Amino acid sequence: MTKQQANWSPYDNNGGSCVAIAGADYCVIAADTRMSTGYNILTREYSKICKLADKCVMASSGFQADVKALQKQLAARHLIYQHQHNKQMNCPAMAQLLSNTLYYKRFFPYYSFNVLGGLDNEGKGCVFTYDAVGSYEKVGYSSQGSGSTLIMPFLDNQLKSPSPLLLPVQDAVTPLVEAEAVNLVKTVFASASERDIYTGDKLEIVVVTADGIRREYMELRKD
Amino acid sequence: MKLDTSGLESAAPVWGAPSELVDGFSAAPSFEVPNTTDFDGFQKEAIQMVKPAKGTTTLAFIFKEGVMVAADSRASMGGYISSQSVKKIIEINPYMLGTMAGGAADCQFWHRNLGIKCRLHELANKRRISVTGASKLLANILYSYRGMGLSVGTMIAGWDETGPGLYYVDSEGGRLKGMRFSVGSGSPYAYGVLDNGYRYDMSVEEAAELARRAIYHATFRDGASGGVASVYYVGPNGWKKLSGDDVGELHYKYYPVMPSTVEQEMVEVAAA
């Protein structure tokens, strides 16, 4: 008698794409607002972006139930940190916390593909990109989600930043100005919506600067 | 005590003796078939076991001046290159390095954990941990998770009181001491270059160039390796990063394009 297989899966994929670009004194984080399951659209207005700290924002695509649980975990741990250290967590610290939180569920992972963006202690933009179990690296730009295979090559072409592994060390942040980066993000999502069925409806853009956090919306294809 | 040798008996039906040849053809060959209930599933599992995993190339070797460690920087998810700038040489502490092959998250997490344990050892014992000790700590942790799906193929390289040290540790629970190792899907290619050019008494520059070439050749032939070839040196004063070169540029450095003499040039045909 063959081994009994489960007839349901604890996971689902709600689709969507996220992008983050780091600049000299800003960071742009964007995600579409479509939430789907299979060929159905559940809602056109779901935010995948979550503010974790003053200067630290996370966008996640994948299984939104796991994403919500992950956001709650991080918010709770951040609160404890604030009580213990009397200050907000900075972006690199939050990046490490997210990595550890993901790895603690190594044998029943959060089905969540994250990009973390914000400003580091010196006010420079930083973007961290993750896989589902917590491996992460600091990069100049990144995309995750169903449209990432369409978006990444285009970002590579427009923003190709020198690898942080090269010696002598070269800066990874893009030389683009904030307005140019936001325009690039809008272009990228417009293209992705054309060819990825899970990306579309509306684009939510969050820009983190020294002055604070600014939010912007743009309509995308609804088909 | 009678030993139970039932496991050694062949389960395959044995065909008739060769004397029963018909039309000159030999009897159908018998071969051993695993005694399982689900033959197809078993086949799948067996193939998965020998499937080349750990798309990467890392290498490390001990020579007269210390330890040389090098790696590529490509991460692939199936056929998609998820990153060309992964740090595969992890700095555990200022005098010990670990290499990453296999699951990126597994390697990152457990190397960081090892760094924490090494620091705690230093504080508790007022002296640095040896490379032998550090590699044993990691190997014991990985052994306890054996069979649960961790994928780690790492080398721990360092300099302690006994001199240079190099160990290979993997998620199956293996731990080997050695002078030369290469881990990953590109390792056969790296071994070819490394074993050919290796001498114990090399200078640091020669050893670095050998390591760089070995990684370059592996990235040239192995699709799962690429990006930036990083080379680190571990000496009596700790590790130092010697170089990080894009392998595409290394290609033209090692094999520059020679302008060749043209015998006949193709001329554009005027449109009719």
Short mmCIF file of C-alpha atoms in Angstrom, two decimals:
data_model
loop_
_atom_site.label_atom_id
_atom_site.label_comp_id
_atom_site.label_asym_id
_atom_site.label_seq_id
_atom_site.Cartn_x
_atom_site.Cartn_y
_atom_site.Cartn_z
CA MET A 1 0.00 0.00 0.00
CA THR A 2 1.52 3.32 -1.06
CA LYS A 3 2.09 6.07 1.45
CA GLN A 4 -0.96 8.24 2.11
CA GLN A 5 -0.57 11.70 0.63
CA ALA A 6 -2.14 14.84 2.00
CA ASN A 7 -5.09 16.07 -0.03
CA TRP A 8 -4.71 19.72 0.90
CA SER A 9 -1.82 22.17 1.11
CA PRO A 10 -1.32 24.67 3.92
CA TYR A 11 -0.02 27.17 1.38
CA ASP A 12 -1.57 29.30 -1.36
CA ASN A 13 -0.03 31.86 -3.66
CA ASN A 14 -1.77 35.22 -3.77
CA GLY A 15 0.52 36.55 -6.48
CA GLY A 16 1.74 40.11 -6.97
CA SER A 17 5.12 41.76 -7.39
CA CYS A 18 7.30 44.01 -5.25
CA VAL A 19 10.22 46.24 -6.13
CA ALA A 20 12.66 48.31 -4.09
CA ILE A 21 15.38 50.72 -5.27
CA ALA A 22 17.98 52.38 -3.04
CA GLY A 23 19.29 55.87 -3.76
CA ALA A 24 21.87 58.15 -2.21
CA ASP A 25 19.44 59.69 0.27
CA TYR A 26 16.13 57.93 -0.40
CA CYS A 27 14.60 54.51 -0.86
CA VAL A 28 11.65 53.62 -3.10
CA ILE A 29 9.53 50.58 -2.23
CA ALA A 30 6.62 49.63 -4.47
CA ALA A 31 4.12 46.80 -4.87
CA ASP A 32 0.94 46.21 -6.82
CA THR A 33 -2.36 45.89 -4.93
CA ARG A 34 -3.89 42.87 -6.59
CA MET A 35 -4.58 39.79 -4.45
CA SER A 36 -5.49 36.64 -6.37
CA THR A 37 -5.91 32.92 -5.89
CA GLY A 38 -5.64 30.67 -8.90
CA TYR A 39 -7.41 32.48 -11.74
CA ASN A 40 -9.62 34.53 -9.43
CA ILE A 41 -9.03 38.04 -8.15
CA LEU A 42 -9.89 38.28 -4.45
CA THR A 43 -9.47 42.04 -4.23
CA ARG A 44 -7.96 44.91 -6.20
CA GLU A 45 -6.99 46.99 -3.19
CA TYR A 46 -4.73 44.97 -0.91
CA SER A 47 -1.56 46.59 0.39
CA LYS A 48 1.52 44.41 0.44
CA ILE A 49 3.67 47.13 1.99
CA CYS A 50 4.15 47.39 5.73
CA LYS A 51 6.01 50.01 7.76
CA LEU A 52 8.15 48.17 10.28
CA ALA A 53 10.04 51.13 11.77
CA ASP A 54 10.50 54.87 11.23
CA LYS A 55 12.97 54.39 8.42
CA CYS A 56 12.27 50.81 7.45
CA VAL A 57 9.56 49.48 5.11
CA MET A 58 8.90 45.95 3.92
CA ALA A 59 7.05 44.71 0.84
CA SER A 60 6.13 41.03 0.61
CA SER A 61 4.52 38.86 -2.01
CA GLY A 62 3.53 35.22 -1.81
CA PHE A 63 1.00 33.80 0.63
CA GLN A 64 -0.58 36.83 2.30
CA ALA A 65 -1.74 34.95 5.39
CA ASP A 66 1.88 34.06 6.14
CA VAL A 67 2.89 37.63 5.27
CA LYS A 68 0.38 39.01 7.78
CA ALA A 69 1.63 36.62 10.48
CA LEU A 70 5.23 37.61 9.71
CA GLN A 71 4.40 41.35 9.89
CA LYS A 72 2.73 40.84 13.28
CA GLN A 73 5.77 38.93 14.58
CA LEU A 74 8.15 41.66 13.46
CA ALA A 75 5.99 44.43 14.88
CA ALA A 76 5.87 42.66 18.24
CA ARG A 77 9.64 42.09 18.33
CA HIS A 78 10.20 45.71 17.32
CA LEU A 79 8.05 46.90 20.22
CA ILE A 80 10.10 44.82 22.65
CA TYR A 81 13.29 46.28 21.18
CA GLN A 82 11.96 49.81 21.67
CA HIS A 83 11.12 49.07 25.30
CA GLN A 84 14.55 47.60 25.95
CA HIS A 85 16.72 50.08 24.03
CA ASN A 86 14.64 53.25 24.06
CA LYS A 87 15.04 53.78 20.33
CA GLN A 88 13.70 52.52 17.01
CA MET A 89 15.47 49.70 15.17
CA ASN A 90 17.56 50.82 12.24
CA CYS A 91 17.23 49.16 8.82
CA PRO A 92 20.26 46.79 8.97
CA ALA A 93 19.16 45.57 12.40
CA MET A 94 15.60 44.94 11.15
CA ALA A 95 17.11 43.12 8.17
CA GLN A 96 18.88 40.68 10.49
CA LEU A 97 15.73 40.26 12.60
CA LEU A 98 13.68 39.41 9.53
CA SER A 99 16.29 36.86 8.43
CA ASN A 100 16.27 35.14 11.82
CA THR A 101 12.46 35.21 12.04
CA LEU A 102 12.22 33.51 8.65
CA TYR A 103 14.85 30.90 9.52
CA TYR A 104 13.19 29.93 12.82
CA LYS A 105 10.47 28.44 10.64
CA ARG A 106 12.98 26.62 8.46
CA PHE A 107 10.99 23.35 8.54
CA PHE A 108 7.57 24.94 7.91
CA PRO A 109 8.47 28.16 6.13
CA TYR A 110 6.61 31.44 5.79
CA TYR A 111 5.66 31.43 2.11
CA SER A 112 6.70 35.04 1.85
CA PHE A 113 9.11 36.68 -0.60
CA ASN A 114 10.29 39.93 0.91
CA VAL A 115 12.16 43.05 0.05
CA LEU A 116 13.12 45.39 2.86
CA GLY A 117 13.91 49.02 2.13
CA GLY A 118 14.86 52.07 4.13
CA LEU A 119 17.66 54.36 5.25
CA ASP A 120 20.66 53.18 7.19
CA ASN A 121 22.24 55.10 10.08
CA GLU A 122 24.00 57.50 7.73
CA GLY A 123 20.83 58.33 5.84
CA LYS A 124 21.83 56.39 2.74
CA GLY A 125 19.25 54.20 1.02
CA CYS A 126 19.54 50.46 1.53
CA VAL A 127 17.58 47.52 0.12
CA PHE A 128 17.70 43.95 1.43
CA THR A 129 16.33 41.04 -0.57
CA TYR A 130 15.27 37.70 0.91
CA ASP A 131 14.32 34.17 -0.04
CA ALA A 132 11.55 32.28 1.77
CA VAL A 133 13.80 30.83 4.49
CA GLY A 134 15.80 33.89 5.42
CA SER A 135 18.93 34.12 3.31
CA TYR A 136 19.48 37.80 2.64
CA GLU A 137 21.86 40.27 1.09
CA LYS A 138 22.18 44.03 0.85
CA VAL A 139 21.68 45.17 -2.74
CA GLY A 140 21.09 48.38 -4.69
CA TYR A 141 17.72 47.24 -6.07
CA SER A 142 15.58 44.12 -6.10
CA SER A 143 12.23 42.66 -7.11
CA GLN A 144 10.30 39.68 -5.76
CA GLY A 145 7.03 37.98 -6.60
CA SER A 146 5.27 36.66 -9.67
CA GLY A 147 6.55 39.45 -11.93
CA SER A 148 10.13 39.39 -10.68
CA THR A 149 11.45 37.36 -13.64
CA LEU A 150 10.05 40.06 -15.92
CA ILE A 151 11.14 43.01 -13.79
CA MET A 152 14.65 42.01 -12.68
CA PRO A 153 16.27 41.88 -16.14
CA PHE A 154 14.90 45.34 -16.90
CA LEU A 155 16.23 46.74 -13.62
CA ASP A 156 19.58 45.06 -14.31
CA ASN A 157 19.68 46.83 -17.64
CA GLN A 158 18.75 50.27 -16.30
CA LEU A 159 20.41 50.24 -12.92
CA LYS A 160 23.19 47.73 -13.14
CA SER A 161 25.08 48.51 -9.99
CA PRO A 162 28.58 47.15 -9.48
CA SER A 163 28.67 44.03 -7.32
CA PRO A 164 29.45 44.74 -3.67
CA LEU A 165 31.96 41.88 -3.87
CA LEU A 166 34.30 43.66 -6.26
CA LEU A 167 37.57 44.92 -4.89
CA PRO A 168 38.11 47.94 -4.68
CA VAL A 169 34.66 48.37 -3.12
CA GLN A 170 32.19 50.34 -5.19
CA ASP A 171 28.94 51.93 -4.12
CA ALA A 172 25.81 49.88 -4.78
CA VAL A 173 23.24 52.70 -4.63
CA THR A 174 21.92 54.06 -7.87
CA PRO A 175 23.00 57.51 -9.04
CA LEU A 176 19.38 58.25 -10.02
CA VAL A 177 17.49 61.10 -8.44
CA GLU A 178 14.34 60.30 -6.43
CA ALA A 179 11.93 61.47 -9.16
CA GLU A 180 13.73 59.37 -11.79
CA ALA A 181 13.63 56.29 -9.59
CA VAL A 182 9.88 56.70 -8.99
CA ASN A 183 9.33 57.06 -12.74
CA LEU A 184 11.37 53.94 -13.36
CA VAL A 185 9.23 52.00 -10.89
CA LYS A 186 6.04 53.16 -12.61
CA THR A 187 7.41 52.09 -16.00
CA VAL A 188 8.48 48.73 -14.63
CA PHE A 189 5.05 47.91 -13.19
CA ALA A 190 3.26 49.08 -16.31
CA SER A 191 5.34 46.57 -18.30
CA ALA A 192 4.94 43.78 -15.77
CA SER A 193 1.13 44.22 -15.76
CA GLU A 194 1.12 43.63 -19.51
CA ARG A 195 2.64 40.18 -19.29
CA ASP A 196 1.98 38.87 -15.79
CA ILE A 197 -1.61 37.98 -15.00
CA TYR A 198 -1.08 38.32 -11.24
CA THR A 199 0.24 41.89 -11.41
CA GLY A 200 -2.05 44.85 -11.99
CA ASP A 201 -4.97 46.97 -10.65
CA LYS A 202 -3.08 49.62 -8.72
CA LEU A 203 0.50 50.43 -7.83
CA GLU A 204 1.40 51.59 -4.32
CA ILE A 205 4.70 53.47 -4.05
CA VAL A 206 6.32 54.34 -0.73
CA VAL A 207 9.32 56.68 -0.63
CA VAL A 208 11.47 56.84 2.50
CA THR A 209 13.56 59.96 2.94
CA ALA A 210 15.15 61.84 5.81
CA ASP A 211 11.96 63.94 6.02
CA GLY A 212 9.77 60.90 6.51
CA ILE A 213 7.64 58.50 4.52
CA ARG A 214 5.59 59.53 1.47
CA ARG A 215 2.92 57.39 -0.24
CA GLU A 216 1.81 57.57 -3.88
CA TYR A 217 -0.63 55.57 -6.04
CA MET A 218 -0.88 54.88 -9.74
CA GLU A 219 -3.54 53.02 -11.71
CA LEU A 220 -2.49 49.86 -13.55
CA ARG A 221 -4.29 47.59 -16.02
CA LYS A 222 -7.30 45.94 -14.44
CA ASP A 223 -7.50 42.95 -16.78
CA MET B 1 23.85 -17.51 17.04
CA LYS B 2 22.64 -18.03 13.52
CA LEU B 3 23.12 -14.87 11.47
CA ASP B 4 20.16 -13.66 9.44
CA THR B 5 21.44 -13.46 5.87
CA SER B 6 18.08 -13.09 4.19
CA GLY B 7 18.95 -9.55 3.22
CA LEU B 8 21.84 -10.76 1.08
CA GLU B 9 19.76 -13.05 -1.10
CA SER B 10 18.89 -11.77 -4.53
CA ALA B 11 15.20 -11.06 -5.02
CA ALA B 12 15.39 -11.27 -8.81
CA PRO B 13 14.10 -14.35 -10.53
CA VAL B 14 17.05 -16.22 -12.02
CA TRP B 15 16.52 -17.32 -15.61
CA GLY B 16 17.30 -20.76 -16.85
CA ALA B 17 20.90 -21.95 -17.18
CA PRO B 18 22.82 -20.76 -20.29
CA SER B 19 22.50 -24.26 -21.79
CA GLU B 20 18.93 -23.44 -22.77
CA LEU B 21 20.03 -21.11 -25.57
CA VAL B 22 17.40 -20.62 -28.20
CA ASP B 23 18.28 -19.47 -31.74
CA GLY B 24 21.77 -18.53 -30.63
CA PHE B 25 20.53 -15.70 -28.44
CA SER B 26 21.61 -15.77 -24.83
CA ALA B 27 18.98 -15.95 -22.12
CA ALA B 28 17.48 -12.66 -20.90
CA PRO B 29 19.94 -11.14 -18.43
CA SER B 30 18.81 -11.04 -14.85
CA PHE B 31 19.47 -7.92 -12.85
CA GLU B 32 18.82 -7.04 -9.29
CA VAL B 33 15.62 -5.14 -8.71
CA PRO B 34 15.12 -3.40 -5.37
CA ASN B 35 12.61 -5.18 -3.23
CA THR B 36 10.23 -2.26 -2.73
CA THR B 37 6.48 -1.83 -2.94
CA ASP B 38 6.67 1.38 -4.95
CA PHE B 39 9.33 0.90 -7.62
CA ASP B 40 8.75 4.17 -9.50
CA GLY B 41 8.82 6.27 -6.36
CA PHE B 42 11.99 4.57 -5.28
CA GLN B 43 13.59 5.32 -8.65
CA LYS B 44 12.67 8.99 -8.29
CA GLU B 45 14.19 9.12 -4.84
CA ALA B 46 17.35 7.42 -6.02
CA ILE B 47 17.79 9.91 -8.85
CA GLN B 48 17.23 12.81 -6.48
CA MET B 49 19.99 11.46 -4.25
CA VAL B 50 22.63 11.54 -6.96
CA LYS B 51 21.38 14.72 -8.61
CA PRO B 52 24.16 17.29 -8.71
CA ALA B 53 23.13 19.76 -6.08
CA LYS B 54 24.70 22.87 -4.63
CA GLY B 55 25.06 25.06 -7.72
CA THR B 56 28.22 26.89 -6.84
CA THR B 57 31.99 26.67 -6.84
CA THR B 58 34.03 27.16 -3.70
CA LEU B 59 37.56 26.06 -2.95
CA ALA B 60 40.20 26.32 -0.27
CA PHE B 61 43.74 25.03 0.13
CA ILE B 62 46.59 25.18 2.61
CA PHE B 63 50.01 26.19 1.41
CA LYS B 64 53.26 27.36 2.95
CA GLU B 65 52.06 30.87 3.81
CA GLY B 66 48.60 29.98 5.10
CA VAL B 67 45.17 29.21 3.65
CA MET B 68 43.70 30.51 0.40
CA VAL B 69 39.89 30.57 0.10
CA ALA B 70 37.96 31.45 -3.06
CA ALA B 71 34.36 31.28 -4.30
CA ASP B 72 32.02 32.45 -7.05
CA SER B 73 28.91 34.53 -6.29
CA ARG B 74 26.01 33.11 -8.26
CA ALA B 75 22.77 31.90 -6.64
CA SER B 76 20.34 29.97 -8.80
CA MET B 77 16.74 28.89 -8.18
CA GLY B 78 16.27 26.12 -10.69
CA GLY B 79 17.18 27.75 -13.98
CA TYR B 80 16.71 31.34 -12.82
CA ILE B 81 19.71 33.27 -11.55
CA SER B 82 18.36 34.83 -8.38
CA SER B 83 21.55 36.75 -7.60
CA GLN B 84 25.00 37.39 -9.03
CA SER B 85 26.38 38.98 -5.86
CA VAL B 86 25.97 36.48 -3.07
CA LYS B 87 28.64 36.51 -0.37
CA LYS B 88 29.73 32.89 -0.30
CA ILE B 89 32.76 33.48 1.89
CA ILE B 90 31.43 34.20 5.34
CA GLU B 91 33.57 35.97 7.92
CA ILE B 92 33.00 34.02 11.11
CA ASN B 93 35.52 36.08 13.06
CA PRO B 94 38.69 38.01 12.17
CA TYR B 95 40.79 34.86 11.84
CA MET B 96 38.27 32.28 10.55
CA LEU B 97 36.33 32.01 7.31
CA GLY B 98 33.54 29.71 6.20
CA THR B 99 32.43 28.98 2.65
CA MET B 100 28.85 28.59 1.53
CA ALA B 101 27.52 25.86 -0.74
CA GLY B 102 24.03 24.41 -0.73
CA GLY B 103 21.12 26.22 0.87
CA ALA B 104 21.99 29.89 1.23
CA ALA B 105 19.82 30.44 4.30
CA ASP B 106 21.14 27.29 5.99
CA CYS B 107 24.77 28.35 5.45
CA GLN B 108 24.21 31.98 6.47
CA PHE B 109 22.31 31.10 9.62
CA TRP B 110 24.57 28.32 10.89
CA HIS B 111 27.78 30.21 10.14
CA ARG B 112 26.48 33.17 12.12
CA ASN B 113 25.51 30.78 14.90
CA LEU B 114 29.01 29.29 14.78
CA GLY B 115 30.51 32.77 15.10
CA ILE B 116 28.40 33.35 18.21
CA LYS B 117 29.50 30.02 19.71
CA CYS B 118 33.17 30.81 18.95
CA ARG B 119 32.86 34.17 20.69
CA LEU B 120 31.22 32.54 23.73
CA HIS B 121 34.09 30.03 23.81
CA GLU B 122 36.60 32.88 23.80
CA LEU B 123 34.83 34.60 26.69
CA ALA B 124 34.49 31.39 28.71
CA ASN B 125 38.02 30.09 28.14
CA LYS B 126 39.99 33.32 27.70
CA ARG B 127 41.52 32.06 24.47
CA ARG B 128 40.53 31.72 20.84
CA ILE B 129 38.87 28.54 19.64
CA SER B 130 40.88 26.28 17.34
CA VAL B 131 39.78 25.53 13.77
CA THR B 132 39.40 21.90 14.85
CA GLY B 133 37.07 22.94 17.64
CA ALA B 134 35.02 25.32 15.54
CA SER B 135 34.52 22.79 12.76
CA LYS B 136 33.52 20.16 15.33
CA LEU B 137 30.90 22.50 16.82
CA LEU B 138 29.37 23.04 13.39
CA ALA B 139 29.57 19.36 12.41
CA ASN B 140 27.80 18.29 15.60
CA ILE B 141 24.96 20.75 15.01
CA LEU B 142 24.53 19.62 11.41
CA TYR B 143 24.63 15.98 12.44
CA SER B 144 21.79 16.54 14.89
CA TYR B 145 19.67 17.89 11.99
CA ARG B 146 20.66 15.01 9.74
CA GLY B 147 17.85 13.80 7.51
CA MET B 148 15.73 16.92 8.02
CA GLY B 149 16.64 18.50 4.72
CA LEU B 150 19.38 21.00 5.57
CA SER B 151 21.77 21.48 2.69
CA VAL B 152 25.19 22.70 3.76
CA GLY B 153 28.56 21.98 2.14
CA THR B 154 31.05 24.21 3.85
CA MET B 155 34.76 24.57 4.49
CA ILE B 156 36.05 26.11 7.70
CA ALA B 157 39.41 27.76 7.15
CA GLY B 158 41.44 29.54 9.79
CA TRP B 159 44.70 30.14 11.54
CA ASP B 160 45.08 29.03 15.14
CA GLU B 161 47.95 28.13 17.53
CA THR B 162 48.82 25.04 15.51
CA GLY B 163 49.07 27.02 12.28
CA PRO B 164 46.75 26.99 9.26
CA GLY B 165 43.69 24.73 9.48
CA LEU B 166 41.13 23.58 6.91
CA TYR B 167 38.12 21.35 7.44
CA TYR B 168 35.26 20.28 5.17
CA VAL B 169 31.89 19.94 6.94
CA ASP B 170 28.58 18.97 5.37
CA SER B 171 24.93 18.48 6.25
CA GLU B 172 25.18 14.69 5.97
CA GLY B 173 27.31 14.89 9.10
CA GLY B 174 30.69 14.47 7.39
CA ARG B 175 33.76 16.30 8.67
CA LEU B 176 37.13 15.93 6.96
CA LYS B 177 40.52 17.48 7.65
CA GLY B 178 42.54 18.18 4.54
CA MET B 179 44.93 20.32 2.54
CA ARG B 180 42.78 20.96 -0.57
CA PHE B 181 39.01 21.03 -1.01
CA SER B 182 36.55 22.22 -3.59
CA VAL B 183 32.78 22.08 -3.05
CA GLY B 184 29.85 22.58 -5.42
CA SER B 185 28.66 21.77 -8.91
CA GLY B 186 31.70 23.50 -10.39
CA SER B 187 34.16 21.64 -8.18
CA PRO B 188 35.29 19.06 -10.78
CA TYR B 189 36.46 21.89 -13.02
CA ALA B 190 38.07 23.75 -10.15
CA TYR B 191 39.86 20.59 -8.97
CA GLY B 192 41.33 20.12 -12.43
CA VAL B 193 42.99 23.50 -12.43
CA LEU B 194 43.80 23.48 -8.72
CA ASP B 195 45.39 20.03 -8.59
CA ASN B 196 47.43 20.76 -11.70
CA GLY B 197 48.90 24.04 -10.49
CA TYR B 198 49.27 23.33 -6.78
CA ARG B 199 52.64 23.41 -5.05
CA TYR B 200 53.08 23.66 -1.27
CA ASP B 201 55.72 26.39 -1.54
CA MET B 202 53.89 29.07 -3.47
CA SER B 203 53.95 32.74 -2.66
CA VAL B 204 50.73 34.47 -1.64
CA GLU B 205 50.39 36.07 -5.08
CA GLU B 206 50.90 32.77 -6.91
CA ALA B 207 48.41 30.99 -4.68
CA ALA B 208 45.86 33.78 -5.16
CA GLU B 209 46.25 33.61 -8.92
CA LEU B 210 45.82 29.83 -8.84
CA ALA B 211 42.65 30.15 -6.78
CA ARG B 212 41.29 32.85 -9.07
CA ARG B 213 41.97 30.82 -12.20
CA ALA B 214 40.37 27.71 -10.73
CA ILE B 215 37.17 29.62 -9.92
CA TYR B 216 37.21 31.31 -13.34
CA HIS B 217 37.48 27.98 -15.17
CA ALA B 218 34.69 26.51 -13.09
CA THR B 219 32.40 29.46 -13.87
CA PHE B 220 33.29 29.12 -17.54
CA ARG B 221 32.06 25.53 -17.80
CA ASP B 222 29.45 25.27 -15.05
CA GLY B 223 26.19 27.11 -15.69
CA ALA B 224 25.33 27.25 -12.02
CA SER B 225 28.50 29.19 -11.14
CA GLY B 226 29.35 32.75 -12.10
CA GLY B 227 29.33 36.38 -10.99
CA VAL B 228 32.35 37.62 -9.07
CA ALA B 229 35.35 35.47 -8.12
CA SER B 230 36.38 36.46 -4.59
CA VAL B 231 39.75 35.42 -3.17
CA TYR B 232 40.60 35.60 0.54
CA TYR B 233 43.89 34.85 2.28
CA VAL B 234 44.11 33.61 5.89
CA GLY B 235 47.45 34.26 7.53
CA PRO B 236 48.87 34.45 11.04
CA ASN B 237 47.23 37.86 11.52
CA GLY B 238 43.81 36.82 10.34
CA TRP B 239 42.04 36.94 6.98
CA LYS B 240 42.35 39.55 4.28
CA LYS B 241 40.32 39.88 1.09
CA LEU B 242 42.77 39.89 -1.79
CA SER B 243 40.56 40.35 -4.84
CA GLY B 244 37.05 40.38 -6.24
CA ASP B 245 36.90 40.20 -10.03
CA ASP B 246 33.95 39.84 -12.37
CA VAL B 247 34.50 36.53 -14.18
CA GLY B 248 33.38 38.02 -17.49
CA GLU B 249 36.26 40.47 -17.28
CA LEU B 250 38.65 37.74 -16.15
CA HIS B 251 37.81 35.89 -19.35
CA TYR B 252 39.06 38.71 -21.55
CA LYS B 253 42.04 39.23 -19.30
CA TYR B 254 43.12 35.60 -19.66
CA TYR B 255 42.07 35.26 -23.30
CA PRO B 256 42.28 38.72 -24.85
CA VAL B 257 40.70 39.23 -28.24
CA MET B 258 43.42 39.23 -30.86
CA PRO B 259 42.80 41.28 -33.98
CA SER B 260 43.01 38.69 -36.74
CA THR B 261 44.10 39.43 -40.29
CA VAL B 262 41.16 39.50 -42.62
CA GLU B 263 41.64 37.81 -45.97
CA GLN B 264 38.39 38.66 -47.63
CA GLU B 265 35.99 41.21 -46.31
CA MET B 266 32.28 40.88 -46.78
CA VAL B 267 30.90 43.83 -48.65
CA GLU B 268 27.30 44.94 -48.39
CA VAL B 269 25.30 44.21 -51.51
CA ALA B 270 23.59 47.26 -52.96
CA ALA B 271 19.79 46.95 -52.63
CA ALA B 272 18.24 45.87 -55.96
#
